[in-house]
């Protein structure tokens, strides 16, 4: 019974995470997504998602989508209406409180949410950097509130070939550590797990959970304690301190750390492992395509040392321009800037910064994009 209770509570934790890359689940562009890996409704559980736009000068717009654990659209009740998506507008320095619940008599239902940021327009800084989120879960019995859990949002990026580490504590039947995983990408996700002790020695090479979590299908979400992931390991007779290492071979995986103490939940850090993934000695290649007279994605965020490959029609090319030329839909090349031939090509970016580019013949029609290069870790 206690194990069932802990599993239910593990499904009541959420933080928001940024995910970078190509189009993801159901066509939502990963480079504009903010993912809430967990929320719950039904059977006396209500969720409130809090979104903040702390910067002055620009409003942020987007659509908040709700999904089941298997990635299908999930209906929630908001202001008495059954919906599976909500339009969101955050004024400069504004905040929005979005309350959702289940239908009358609905059993506890766990899912995940995705905010697809659609504004401000091109030429502005990355809109995701201006949205911060958190989630509060409230459990009621009749008219009485029996528990309320608020979780401050964090940002845990897990792109192509990224590796993260989660601190692990297991102590008797009172403390356990878990993770929530969402595949927000468009392809099945190959995930590997390692359990290390406090000296960094690998004590369990692969998860033994049955059925296995990997591959994780597109749009799927799951939450598991480490004692479930490594069911054959004795965790030093339930007195263990160490690290859980998680690696993914595709883009779009979002990881949230969970710590359960006497059935009370808190979030715990999830950190990128140095030397693994983009910027850590394993450069990546990111693909940009063309859709009509637009680049897709129009903005790609990479790490210094990564490359961008443009796979575009023979009537299009890529030419770097200044920001002023880009804003004016001009096509005057930037002195010393990069370019590709018609039909595309590959460019490696080793210096952090923002690079603005256009298709020369179609710049006046707004065919342009940018590459944001973050420093290597």
Coordinates of C-alpha atoms in Angstrom, one line a residue:
X1 CA 0.0 0.0 0.0
X2 CA 2.8 2.4 0.9
X3 CA 4.5 1.7 -2.5
X4 CA 1.3 2.5 -4.3
X5 CA 1.0 5.7 -2.4
X6 CA 4.5 6.7 -3.2
X7 CA 4.0 6.0 -6.9
X8 CA 0.9 8.1 -6.9
X9 CA 2.7 11.0 -5.2
X10 CA 5.6 10.6 -7.7
X11 CA 3.1 11.6 -10.4
X12 CA 2.3 14.9 -8.7
X13 CA 5.6 16.7 -9.3
X14 CA 6.4 19.0 -12.2
X15 CA 9.0 21.4 -13.3
X16 CA 9.3 23.2 -16.6
X17 CA 12.2 22.4 -19.0
X18 CA 13.5 23.8 -22.2
X19 CA 14.1 21.4 -25.1
X20 CA 16.1 22.3 -28.2
X21 CA 16.2 20.9 -31.7
X22 CA 13.9 20.0 -34.5
X23 CA 10.1 19.4 -34.8
X24 CA 9.0 17.1 -32.0
X25 CA 5.8 15.3 -30.8
X26 CA 2.8 16.1 -33.0
X27 CA 4.9 18.6 -35.0
X28 CA 5.5 21.0 -32.1
X29 CA 8.9 22.7 -32.8
X30 CA 11.2 21.5 -30.1
X31 CA 13.1 24.8 -30.2
X32 CA 10.0 26.6 -28.9
X33 CA 8.8 24.1 -26.3
X34 CA 8.6 24.5 -22.6
X35 CA 7.8 21.1 -21.1
X36 CA 6.1 20.3 -17.8
X37 CA 6.9 16.6 -17.4
X38 CA 4.2 15.9 -14.8
X39 CA 0.7 17.0 -13.8
X40 CA -2.3 15.2 -12.3
X41 CA -6.0 15.6 -12.3
X42 CA -9.0 13.7 -11.0
X43 CA -10.0 12.0 -7.8
X44 CA -9.6 15.1 -5.7
X45 CA -6.3 16.2 -7.4
X46 CA -6.2 19.7 -9.0
X47 CA -3.2 21.3 -10.8
X48 CA -2.3 24.9 -11.1
X49 CA 0.3 25.9 -13.7
X50 CA 1.9 29.3 -13.1
X51 CA 3.6 31.1 -16.0
X52 CA 5.7 34.3 -15.6
X53 CA 7.1 36.7 -18.1
X54 CA 9.6 38.7 -16.0
X55 CA 11.1 40.9 -18.7
X56 CA 9.8 44.3 -19.7
X57 CA 9.0 45.3 -23.2
X58 CA 7.6 42.2 -24.9
X59 CA 4.5 40.1 -24.3
X60 CA 4.8 36.3 -24.9
X61 CA 2.1 34.3 -26.6
X62 CA 1.7 30.5 -27.0
X63 CA -0.5 27.5 -26.7
X64 CA -0.5 25.1 -23.7
X65 CA -1.1 21.5 -24.8
X66 CA -2.0 18.7 -22.4
X67 CA -1.1 15.0 -23.1
X68 CA -1.6 11.6 -21.6
X69 CA 1.3 9.4 -20.6
X70 CA 1.0 7.8 -24.0
X71 CA 1.2 11.1 -25.8
X72 CA -2.5 11.5 -26.9
X73 CA -4.3 14.8 -26.3
X74 CA -5.7 14.9 -22.8
X75 CA -8.9 16.7 -21.9
X76 CA -8.8 18.8 -18.7
X77 CA -11.4 21.1 -17.2
X78 CA -10.6 24.8 -17.1
X79 CA -13.2 27.4 -16.1
X80 CA -15.9 24.7 -16.4
X81 CA -14.9 23.8 -20.0
X82 CA -13.4 20.6 -21.2
X83 CA -10.3 21.5 -23.3
X84 CA -7.0 19.8 -24.4
X85 CA -5.2 23.1 -25.2
X86 CA -5.3 26.7 -24.0
X87 CA -4.2 29.9 -25.6
X88 CA -1.7 31.9 -23.3
X89 CA -0.8 35.6 -23.4
X90 CA 1.7 36.9 -20.9
X91 CA 2.1 40.7 -20.9
X92 CA 5.5 42.2 -20.1
X93 CA 6.4 41.4 -16.5
X94 CA 3.0 39.6 -16.2
X95 CA 2.0 36.3 -14.6
X96 CA -0.8 33.8 -15.4
X97 CA -2.4 31.2 -13.1
X98 CA -4.0 28.3 -15.0
X99 CA -6.1 25.9 -13.0
X100 CA -7.1 22.5 -14.4
X101 CA -8.9 19.6 -12.9
X102 CA -10.6 16.3 -14.0
X103 CA -14.2 15.7 -14.9
X104 CA -16.7 14.8 -12.1
X105 CA -15.9 11.2 -11.0
X106 CA -12.7 11.0 -13.0
X107 CA -10.0 8.7 -11.6
X108 CA -6.5 10.1 -10.9
X109 CA -5.0 10.8 -14.3
X110 CA -1.3 11.6 -14.9
X111 CA 0.0 13.4 -17.9
X112 CA 2.4 16.1 -19.1
X113 CA 2.0 19.5 -20.7
X114 CA 3.8 21.5 -23.3
X115 CA 3.8 25.3 -23.9
X116 CA 4.5 26.0 -27.6
X117 CA 5.8 29.6 -27.6
X118 CA 4.7 31.4 -30.7
X119 CA 5.6 35.0 -29.9
X120 CA 7.2 37.5 -30.0
X121 CA 8.1 37.5 -33.7
X122 CA 11.4 37.0 -35.5
X123 CA 14.2 39.2 -34.6
X124 CA 13.6 39.1 -30.9
X125 CA 15.7 37.2 -28.4
X126 CA 14.7 33.6 -27.7
X127 CA 11.1 33.7 -26.3
X128 CA 11.6 30.7 -24.0
X129 CA 14.1 32.7 -22.0
X130 CA 11.3 35.0 -21.0
X131 CA 8.9 32.3 -19.7
X132 CA 9.3 30.7 -16.3
X133 CA 6.9 28.2 -14.9
X134 CA 6.0 26.2 -11.8
X135 CA 3.2 23.9 -10.8
X136 CA 1.1 23.5 -7.6
X137 CA -0.9 20.3 -6.9
X138 CA -3.7 20.4 -4.4
X139 CA -5.4 17.2 -3.0
X140 CA -8.9 17.5 -1.5
X141 CA -11.2 15.2 0.3
X142 CA -14.7 16.6 0.0
X143 CA -14.4 20.2 0.9
X144 CA -11.2 19.8 2.9
X145 CA -7.7 20.4 1.5
X146 CA -5.5 17.6 2.7
X147 CA -2.3 18.5 0.9
X148 CA -0.7 21.1 -1.4
X149 CA 2.7 20.7 -3.1
X150 CA 4.4 23.6 -4.9
X151 CA 7.4 23.0 -7.1
X152 CA 9.8 25.8 -8.3
X153 CA 10.6 25.3 -12.0
X154 CA 14.0 24.3 -13.2
X155 CA 15.6 23.8 -16.6
X156 CA 17.0 20.5 -17.5
X157 CA 18.1 20.2 -21.1
X158 CA 18.7 16.8 -22.6
X159 CA 19.3 17.1 -26.4
X160 CA 21.0 14.8 -28.8
X161 CA 23.5 12.4 -27.1
X162 CA 23.3 14.3 -23.9
X163 CA 24.0 12.8 -20.5
X164 CA 22.6 13.9 -17.1
X165 CA 23.2 12.9 -13.5
X166 CA 20.7 12.8 -10.6
X167 CA 21.7 12.4 -7.0
X168 CA 20.3 9.3 -5.4
X169 CA 19.3 8.6 -1.8
X170 CA 17.6 5.4 -0.6
X171 CA 17.1 4.9 3.1
X172 CA 14.8 2.3 4.5
X173 CA 11.2 2.7 3.6
X174 CA 11.2 6.5 4.3
X175 CA 13.4 8.0 1.5
X176 CA 13.5 7.1 -2.1
X177 CA 14.7 8.8 -5.3
X178 CA 13.0 8.7 -8.7
X179 CA 12.9 10.4 -12.1
X180 CA 10.2 11.5 -14.5
X181 CA 11.0 11.1 -18.2
X182 CA 9.1 12.7 -21.2
X183 CA 10.0 12.1 -24.9
X184 CA 8.9 15.3 -26.4
X185 CA 10.5 14.4 -29.7
X186 CA 9.1 12.8 -32.9
X187 CA 11.2 9.6 -32.8
X188 CA 11.5 6.7 -30.4
X189 CA 14.0 7.4 -27.7
X190 CA 16.9 5.1 -26.8
X191 CA 17.7 5.7 -23.1
X192 CA 20.4 4.1 -21.0
X193 CA 20.8 4.1 -17.2
X194 CA 23.8 3.7 -14.9
X195 CA 23.9 3.6 -11.1
X196 CA 27.0 4.8 -9.4
X197 CA 28.0 4.8 -5.8
X198 CA 29.4 7.9 -3.9
X199 CA 32.9 7.1 -5.2
X200 CA 31.7 7.3 -8.8
X201 CA 32.0 3.5 -9.3
X202 CA 29.4 1.9 -11.6
X203 CA 27.5 -0.6 -9.5
X204 CA 24.7 -1.4 -11.9
X205 CA 25.3 -1.0 -15.6
X206 CA 21.7 -1.2 -17.0
X207 CA 18.2 -0.8 -15.7
X208 CA 16.5 -4.1 -14.9
X209 CA 12.9 -2.8 -14.9
X210 CA 10.3 -5.0 -16.7
X211 CA 8.8 -4.0 -19.0
X212 CA 11.7 -1.9 -20.1
X213 CA 11.4 1.9 -20.4
X214 CA 13.7 2.1 -23.5
X215 CA 12.9 2.8 -26.2
X216 CA 10.5 5.5 -25.1
X217 CA 7.9 6.2 -27.8
X218 CA 7.3 9.7 -29.0
X219 CA 5.1 11.7 -26.7
X220 CA 5.3 9.1 -23.9
X221 CA 5.9 9.9 -20.3
X222 CA 6.9 7.7 -17.3
X223 CA 8.0 8.1 -13.7
X224 CA 10.0 5.5 -11.8
X225 CA 11.9 5.2 -8.5
X226 CA 15.5 4.0 -8.7
X227 CA 14.5 0.9 -6.7
X228 CA 12.2 0.0 -9.6
X229 CA 14.7 0.8 -12.3
X230 CA 17.3 -1.5 -10.6
X231 CA 15.0 -4.0 -9.0
X232 CA 17.7 -6.6 -8.7
X233 CA 20.1 -4.3 -6.7
X234 CA 19.9 -4.4 -2.9
X235 CA 20.9 -0.7 -2.4
X236 CA 23.1 -1.7 0.5
X237 CA 20.1 -3.0 2.4
X238 CA 18.2 0.2 1.6
X239 CA 21.0 2.6 2.8
X240 CA 22.5 3.9 -0.4
X241 CA 24.0 7.2 -1.6
X242 CA 25.1 7.7 -5.2
X243 CA 24.2 9.0 -8.6
X244 CA 21.9 7.9 -11.4
X245 CA 23.3 8.7 -14.9
X246 CA 20.9 8.9 -17.8
X247 CA 21.8 9.2 -21.5
X248 CA 19.7 9.6 -24.6
X249 CA 20.6 9.0 -28.2
X250 CA 17.9 11.3 -29.7
X251 CA 16.7 14.8 -29.1
X252 CA 13.7 15.7 -27.0
X253 CA 14.1 13.9 -23.7
X254 CA 13.2 15.9 -20.6
X255 CA 14.3 14.6 -17.1
X256 CA 12.9 15.6 -13.7
X257 CA 14.4 14.4 -10.4
X258 CA 12.1 13.4 -7.6
X259 CA 12.8 12.8 -3.9
X260 CA 10.2 11.2 -1.7
X261 CA 10.7 11.6 2.1
X262 CA 8.0 10.1 4.3
X263 CA 5.6 10.4 1.4
X264 CA 6.4 14.2 0.9
X265 CA 7.9 15.2 -2.4
X266 CA 10.6 17.7 -3.4
X267 CA 12.4 18.3 -6.7
X268 CA 16.2 17.6 -6.8
X269 CA 18.9 18.8 -9.2
X270 CA 19.4 17.3 -12.6
X271 CA 22.8 18.3 -14.1
X272 CA 24.5 17.9 -17.4
X273 CA 27.6 15.6 -17.2
X274 CA 30.7 17.4 -18.4
X275 CA 32.4 15.8 -21.4
X276 CA 29.1 14.2 -22.6
X277 CA 27.0 15.5 -25.4
X278 CA 27.1 18.9 -27.2
X279 CA 29.9 21.1 -26.0
X280 CA 31.5 18.3 -24.0
X281 CA 33.8 16.7 -26.7
X282 CA 31.0 15.2 -28.8
X283 CA 30.0 17.8 -31.4
X284 CA 26.6 17.5 -33.0
X285 CA 25.1 18.3 -36.4
X286 CA 21.7 20.0 -36.5
X287 CA 19.5 19.9 -39.6
X288 CA 17.6 22.8 -41.1
X289 CA 15.1 22.2 -43.9
X290 CA 13.0 24.4 -46.1
X291 CA 9.2 24.6 -46.1
X292 CA 8.1 26.7 -49.0
X293 CA 9.9 30.0 -48.6
X294 CA 10.8 29.5 -44.9
X295 CA 13.6 27.8 -43.0
X296 CA 12.5 25.1 -40.5
X297 CA 13.4 25.6 -37.8
X298 CA 13.9 29.3 -38.3
X299 CA 16.0 29.4 -35.1
X300 CA 18.4 26.7 -34.1
X301 CA 20.2 26.7 -30.8
X302 CA 23.5 24.8 -30.6
X303 CA 26.8 24.6 -28.7
X304 CA 30.1 25.9 -29.9
X305 CA 31.8 23.2 -31.9
X306 CA 28.5 21.9 -33.3
X307 CA 27.5 22.2 -37.0
X308 CA 24.4 23.1 -38.9
X309 CA 23.4 21.3 -42.1
X310 CA 21.0 23.0 -44.4
X311 CA 19.0 20.4 -46.5
X312 CA 17.1 22.7 -48.8
X313 CA 15.8 22.9 -52.4
X314 CA 18.1 23.9 -55.2
X315 CA 16.4 27.2 -55.6
X316 CA 17.5 28.3 -52.1
X317 CA 20.9 29.1 -50.6
X318 CA 22.2 30.4 -47.2
X319 CA 24.1 33.7 -46.8
X320 CA 25.1 35.3 -43.5
X321 CA 24.0 39.0 -43.1
X322 CA 24.1 41.6 -40.4
X323 CA 21.2 41.8 -37.9
X324 CA 20.2 45.1 -39.4
X325 CA 20.0 43.6 -42.9
X326 CA 18.1 40.6 -41.5
X327 CA 15.5 42.8 -39.8
X328 CA 15.1 44.7 -43.1
X329 CA 14.7 41.5 -45.1
X330 CA 17.7 42.5 -47.1
X331 CA 20.3 40.2 -48.7
X332 CA 23.6 42.1 -48.6
X333 CA 26.2 39.5 -47.4
X334 CA 28.1 40.2 -44.2
X335 CA 31.8 40.7 -44.8
X336 CA 33.6 37.5 -43.9
X337 CA 30.3 35.8 -43.2
X338 CA 29.5 32.1 -43.9
X339 CA 27.4 30.9 -46.9
X340 CA 26.3 27.8 -48.7
X341 CA 25.7 26.9 -52.3
X342 CA 22.2 26.6 -53.7
X343 CA 20.8 23.3 -52.3
X344 CA 22.5 23.8 -48.9
X345 CA 25.6 22.7 -47.1
X346 CA 27.2 22.3 -43.7
X347 CA 28.8 25.0 -41.5
X348 CA 30.6 24.5 -38.2
X349 CA 30.2 27.2 -35.5
X350 CA 33.0 27.5 -33.0
X351 CA 32.4 31.0 -31.7
X352 CA 29.4 31.8 -29.3
X353 CA 27.0 34.4 -30.5
X354 CA 24.0 34.9 -32.8
X355 CA 24.3 34.4 -36.5
X356 CA 21.8 35.9 -38.9
X357 CA 21.2 34.5 -42.4
X358 CA 18.9 34.7 -45.4
X359 CA 18.2 33.0 -48.7
X360 CA 19.5 35.6 -51.1
X361 CA 16.8 35.3 -53.8
X362 CA 13.9 35.2 -51.3
X363 CA 15.1 37.4 -48.4
X364 CA 12.5 40.1 -49.4
X365 CA 9.8 37.4 -48.9
X366 CA 11.0 36.8 -45.4
X367 CA 13.0 33.6 -45.9
X368 CA 15.5 34.0 -43.1
X369 CA 16.8 32.3 -40.0
X370 CA 19.3 32.5 -37.2
X371 CA 21.8 30.2 -35.3
X372 CA 22.3 30.8 -31.6
X373 CA 25.6 29.4 -30.5
X374 CA 26.0 28.8 -26.7
X375 CA 29.5 28.5 -25.1
X376 CA 30.8 25.0 -24.7
X377 CA 30.6 23.7 -21.2

